[in-house]
PDB file of C-alpha atoms in Angstrom:
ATOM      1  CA  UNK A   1     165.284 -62.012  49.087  1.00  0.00           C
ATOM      2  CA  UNK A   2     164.427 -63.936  46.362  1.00  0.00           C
ATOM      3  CA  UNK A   3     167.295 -65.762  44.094  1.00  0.00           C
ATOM      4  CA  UNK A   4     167.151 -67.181  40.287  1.00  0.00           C
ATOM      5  CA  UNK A   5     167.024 -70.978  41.610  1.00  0.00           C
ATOM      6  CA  UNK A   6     163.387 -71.588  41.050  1.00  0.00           C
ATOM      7  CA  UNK A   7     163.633 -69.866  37.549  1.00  0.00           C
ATOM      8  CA  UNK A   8     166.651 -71.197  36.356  1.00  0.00           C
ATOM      9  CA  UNK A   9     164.906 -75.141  37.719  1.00  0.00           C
ATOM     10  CA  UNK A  10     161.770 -74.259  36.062  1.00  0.00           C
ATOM     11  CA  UNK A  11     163.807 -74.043  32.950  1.00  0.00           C
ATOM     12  CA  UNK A  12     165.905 -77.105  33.215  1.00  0.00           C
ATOM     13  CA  UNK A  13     162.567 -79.059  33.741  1.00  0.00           C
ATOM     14  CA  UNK A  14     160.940 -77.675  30.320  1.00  0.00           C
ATOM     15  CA  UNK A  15     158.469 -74.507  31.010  1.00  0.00           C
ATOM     16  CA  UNK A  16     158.547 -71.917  28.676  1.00  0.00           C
ATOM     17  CA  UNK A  17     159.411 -68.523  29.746  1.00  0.00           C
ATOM     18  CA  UNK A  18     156.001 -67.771  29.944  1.00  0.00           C
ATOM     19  CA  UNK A  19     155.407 -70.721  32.536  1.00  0.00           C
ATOM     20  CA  UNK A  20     158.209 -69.675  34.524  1.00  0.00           C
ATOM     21  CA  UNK A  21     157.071 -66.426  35.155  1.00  0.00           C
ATOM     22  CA  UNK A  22     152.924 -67.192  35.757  1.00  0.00           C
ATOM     23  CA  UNK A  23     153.746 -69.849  37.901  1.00  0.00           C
ATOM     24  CA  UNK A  24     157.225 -69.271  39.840  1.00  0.00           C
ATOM     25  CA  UNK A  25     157.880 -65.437  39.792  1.00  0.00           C
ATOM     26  CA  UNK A  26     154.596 -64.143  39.686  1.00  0.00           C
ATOM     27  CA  UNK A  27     153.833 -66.257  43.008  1.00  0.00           C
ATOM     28  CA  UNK A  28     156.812 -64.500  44.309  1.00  0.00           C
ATOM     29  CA  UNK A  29     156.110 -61.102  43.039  1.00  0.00           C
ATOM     30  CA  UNK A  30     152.373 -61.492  44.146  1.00  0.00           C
ATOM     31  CA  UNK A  31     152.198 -59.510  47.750  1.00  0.00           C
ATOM     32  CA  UNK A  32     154.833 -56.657  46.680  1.00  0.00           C
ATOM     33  CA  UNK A  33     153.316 -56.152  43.227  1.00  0.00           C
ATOM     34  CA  UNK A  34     149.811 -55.616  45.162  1.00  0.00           C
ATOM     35  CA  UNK A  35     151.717 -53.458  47.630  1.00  0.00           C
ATOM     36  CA  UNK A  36     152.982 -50.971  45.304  1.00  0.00           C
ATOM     37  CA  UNK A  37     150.062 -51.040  43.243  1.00  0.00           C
ATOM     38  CA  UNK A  38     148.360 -49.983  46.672  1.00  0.00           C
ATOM     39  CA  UNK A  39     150.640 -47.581  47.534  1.00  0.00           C
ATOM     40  CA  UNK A  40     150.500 -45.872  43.892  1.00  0.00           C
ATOM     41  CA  UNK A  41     146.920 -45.583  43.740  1.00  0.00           C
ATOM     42  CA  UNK A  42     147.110 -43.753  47.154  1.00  0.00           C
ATOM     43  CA  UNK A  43     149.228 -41.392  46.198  1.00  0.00           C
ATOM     44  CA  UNK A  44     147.252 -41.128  42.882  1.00  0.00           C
ATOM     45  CA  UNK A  45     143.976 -40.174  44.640  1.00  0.00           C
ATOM     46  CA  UNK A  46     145.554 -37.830  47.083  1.00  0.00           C
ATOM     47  CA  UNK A  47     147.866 -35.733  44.552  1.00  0.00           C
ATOM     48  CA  UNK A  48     146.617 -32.323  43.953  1.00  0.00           C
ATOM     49  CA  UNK A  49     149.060 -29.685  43.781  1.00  0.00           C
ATOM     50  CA  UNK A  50     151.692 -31.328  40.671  1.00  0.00           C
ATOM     51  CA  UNK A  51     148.622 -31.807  39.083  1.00  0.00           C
ATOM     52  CA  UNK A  52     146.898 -28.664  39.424  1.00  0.00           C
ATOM     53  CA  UNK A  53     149.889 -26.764  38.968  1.00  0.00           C
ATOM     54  CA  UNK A  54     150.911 -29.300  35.601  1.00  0.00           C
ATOM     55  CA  UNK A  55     147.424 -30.470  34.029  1.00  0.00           C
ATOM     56  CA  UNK A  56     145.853 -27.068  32.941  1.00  0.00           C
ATOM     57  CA  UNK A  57     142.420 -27.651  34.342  1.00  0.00           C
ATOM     58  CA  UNK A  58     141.278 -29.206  31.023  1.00  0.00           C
ATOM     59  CA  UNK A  59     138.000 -30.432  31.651  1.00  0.00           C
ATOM     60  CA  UNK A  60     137.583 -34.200  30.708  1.00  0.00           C
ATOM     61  CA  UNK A  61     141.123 -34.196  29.543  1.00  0.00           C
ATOM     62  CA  UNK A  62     143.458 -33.816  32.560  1.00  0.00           C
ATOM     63  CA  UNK A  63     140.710 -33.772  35.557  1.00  0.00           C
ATOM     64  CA  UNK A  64     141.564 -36.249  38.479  1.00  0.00           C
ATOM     65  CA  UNK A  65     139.155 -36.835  41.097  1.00  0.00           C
ATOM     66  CA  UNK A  66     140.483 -33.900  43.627  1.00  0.00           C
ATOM     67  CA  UNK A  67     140.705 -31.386  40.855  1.00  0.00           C
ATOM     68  CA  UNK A  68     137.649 -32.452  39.954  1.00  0.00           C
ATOM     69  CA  UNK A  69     136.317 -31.829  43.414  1.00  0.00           C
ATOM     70  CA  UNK A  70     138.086 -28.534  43.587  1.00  0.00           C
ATOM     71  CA  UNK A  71     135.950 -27.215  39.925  1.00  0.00           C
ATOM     72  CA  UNK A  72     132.854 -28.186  41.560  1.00  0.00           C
ATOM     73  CA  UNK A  73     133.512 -26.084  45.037  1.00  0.00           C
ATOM     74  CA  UNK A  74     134.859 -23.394  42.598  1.00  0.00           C
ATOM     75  CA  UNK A  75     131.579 -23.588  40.560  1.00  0.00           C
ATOM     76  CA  UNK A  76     129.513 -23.282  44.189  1.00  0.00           C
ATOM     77  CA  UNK A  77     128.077 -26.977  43.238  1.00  0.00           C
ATOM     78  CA  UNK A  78     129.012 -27.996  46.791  1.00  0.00           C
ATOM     79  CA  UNK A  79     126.407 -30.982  46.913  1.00  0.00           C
ATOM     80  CA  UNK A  80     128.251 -32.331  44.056  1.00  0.00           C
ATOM     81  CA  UNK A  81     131.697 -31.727  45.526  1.00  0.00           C
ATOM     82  CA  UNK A  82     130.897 -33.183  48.681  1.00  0.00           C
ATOM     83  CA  UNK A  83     129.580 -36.448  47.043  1.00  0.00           C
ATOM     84  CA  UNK A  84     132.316 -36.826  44.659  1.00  0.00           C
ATOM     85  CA  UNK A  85     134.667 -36.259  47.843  1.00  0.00           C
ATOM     86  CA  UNK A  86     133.005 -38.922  49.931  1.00  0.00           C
ATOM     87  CA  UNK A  87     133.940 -41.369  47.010  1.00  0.00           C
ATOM     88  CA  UNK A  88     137.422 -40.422  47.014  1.00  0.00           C
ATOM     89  CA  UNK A  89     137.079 -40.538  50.758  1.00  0.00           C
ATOM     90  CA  UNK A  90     135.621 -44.298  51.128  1.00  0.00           C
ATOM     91  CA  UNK A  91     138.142 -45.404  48.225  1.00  0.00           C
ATOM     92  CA  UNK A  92     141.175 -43.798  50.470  1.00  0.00           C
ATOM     93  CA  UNK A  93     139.496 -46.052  53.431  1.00  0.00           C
ATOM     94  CA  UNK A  94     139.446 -49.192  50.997  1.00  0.00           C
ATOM     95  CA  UNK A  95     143.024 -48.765  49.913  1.00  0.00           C
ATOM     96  CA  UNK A  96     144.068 -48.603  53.306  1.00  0.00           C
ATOM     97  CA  UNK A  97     142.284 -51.580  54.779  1.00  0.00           C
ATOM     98  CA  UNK A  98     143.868 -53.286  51.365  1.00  0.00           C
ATOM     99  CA  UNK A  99     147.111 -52.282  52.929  1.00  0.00           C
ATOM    100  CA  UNK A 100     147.113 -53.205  56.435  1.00  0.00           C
ATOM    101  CA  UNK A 101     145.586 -56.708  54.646  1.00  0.00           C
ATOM    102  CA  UNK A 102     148.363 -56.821  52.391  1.00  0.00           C
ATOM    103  CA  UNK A 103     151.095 -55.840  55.139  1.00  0.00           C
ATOM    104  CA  UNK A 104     149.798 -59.114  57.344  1.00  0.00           C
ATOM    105  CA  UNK A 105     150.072 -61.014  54.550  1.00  0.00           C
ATOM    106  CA  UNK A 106     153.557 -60.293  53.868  1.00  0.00           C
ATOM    107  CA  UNK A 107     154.394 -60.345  57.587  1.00  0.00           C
ATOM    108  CA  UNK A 108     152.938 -63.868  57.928  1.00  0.00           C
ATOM    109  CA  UNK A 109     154.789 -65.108  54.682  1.00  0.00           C
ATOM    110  CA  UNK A 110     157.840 -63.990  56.319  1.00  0.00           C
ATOM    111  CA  UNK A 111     157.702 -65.429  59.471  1.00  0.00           C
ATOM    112  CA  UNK A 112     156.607 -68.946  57.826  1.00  0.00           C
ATOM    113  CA  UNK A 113     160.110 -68.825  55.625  1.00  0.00           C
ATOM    114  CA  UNK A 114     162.178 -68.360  58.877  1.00  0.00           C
TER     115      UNK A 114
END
């Protein structure tokens, strides 16, 4: 858990509120702002039925990547959808190896605080 000391000290010595938060809470933030941005791009890449059911299937308007897959199967272009899903694929594999990276990370930092 992380308290207002190092902010409110940052202040006292001078730094502008900018300053404060690029170089004391941003350091903080760092790990669990990468986490969730991890964590929201996985569920961005794997959502398909809100967004099939929501979007309308407007071409180039309100296509994601597995609806996007999805018109090419329904269009018998399965070369195209295969490919496209192979991306999607070796982008969910990325994400994940960013995780378990991130998750050590943030396991070490703890254990050095205790």
């Amino acid at each position: 858990e992380q308290g207002t000391e190092e902010e409110e000290a940052a202040i006292l010595l001078g730094a502008s509120g900018w300053q404060m938060f690029r170089r004391v809470t941003l350091p903080n933030i760092r790990l669990g702002l990468i986490y969730g941005v991890l964590i929201c791009n996985a569920r961005a890449m794997g959502e398909f039925g809100a967004v099939s059911v929501v979007s309308g299937h407007i071409r180039g308007e309100t296509t994601t990547v597995p609806l996007y897959v999805e018109m090419l199967y329904n269009e018998y272009n399965f070369a195209a959808a295969f490919a496209v899903a192979s991306v999607l694929t070796l982008l969910a594999l990325v994400t994940l190896l960013a995780k378990r990276r991130v998750e050590k990370l943030r396991h070490r930092a703890s254990r050095e605080r205790v």
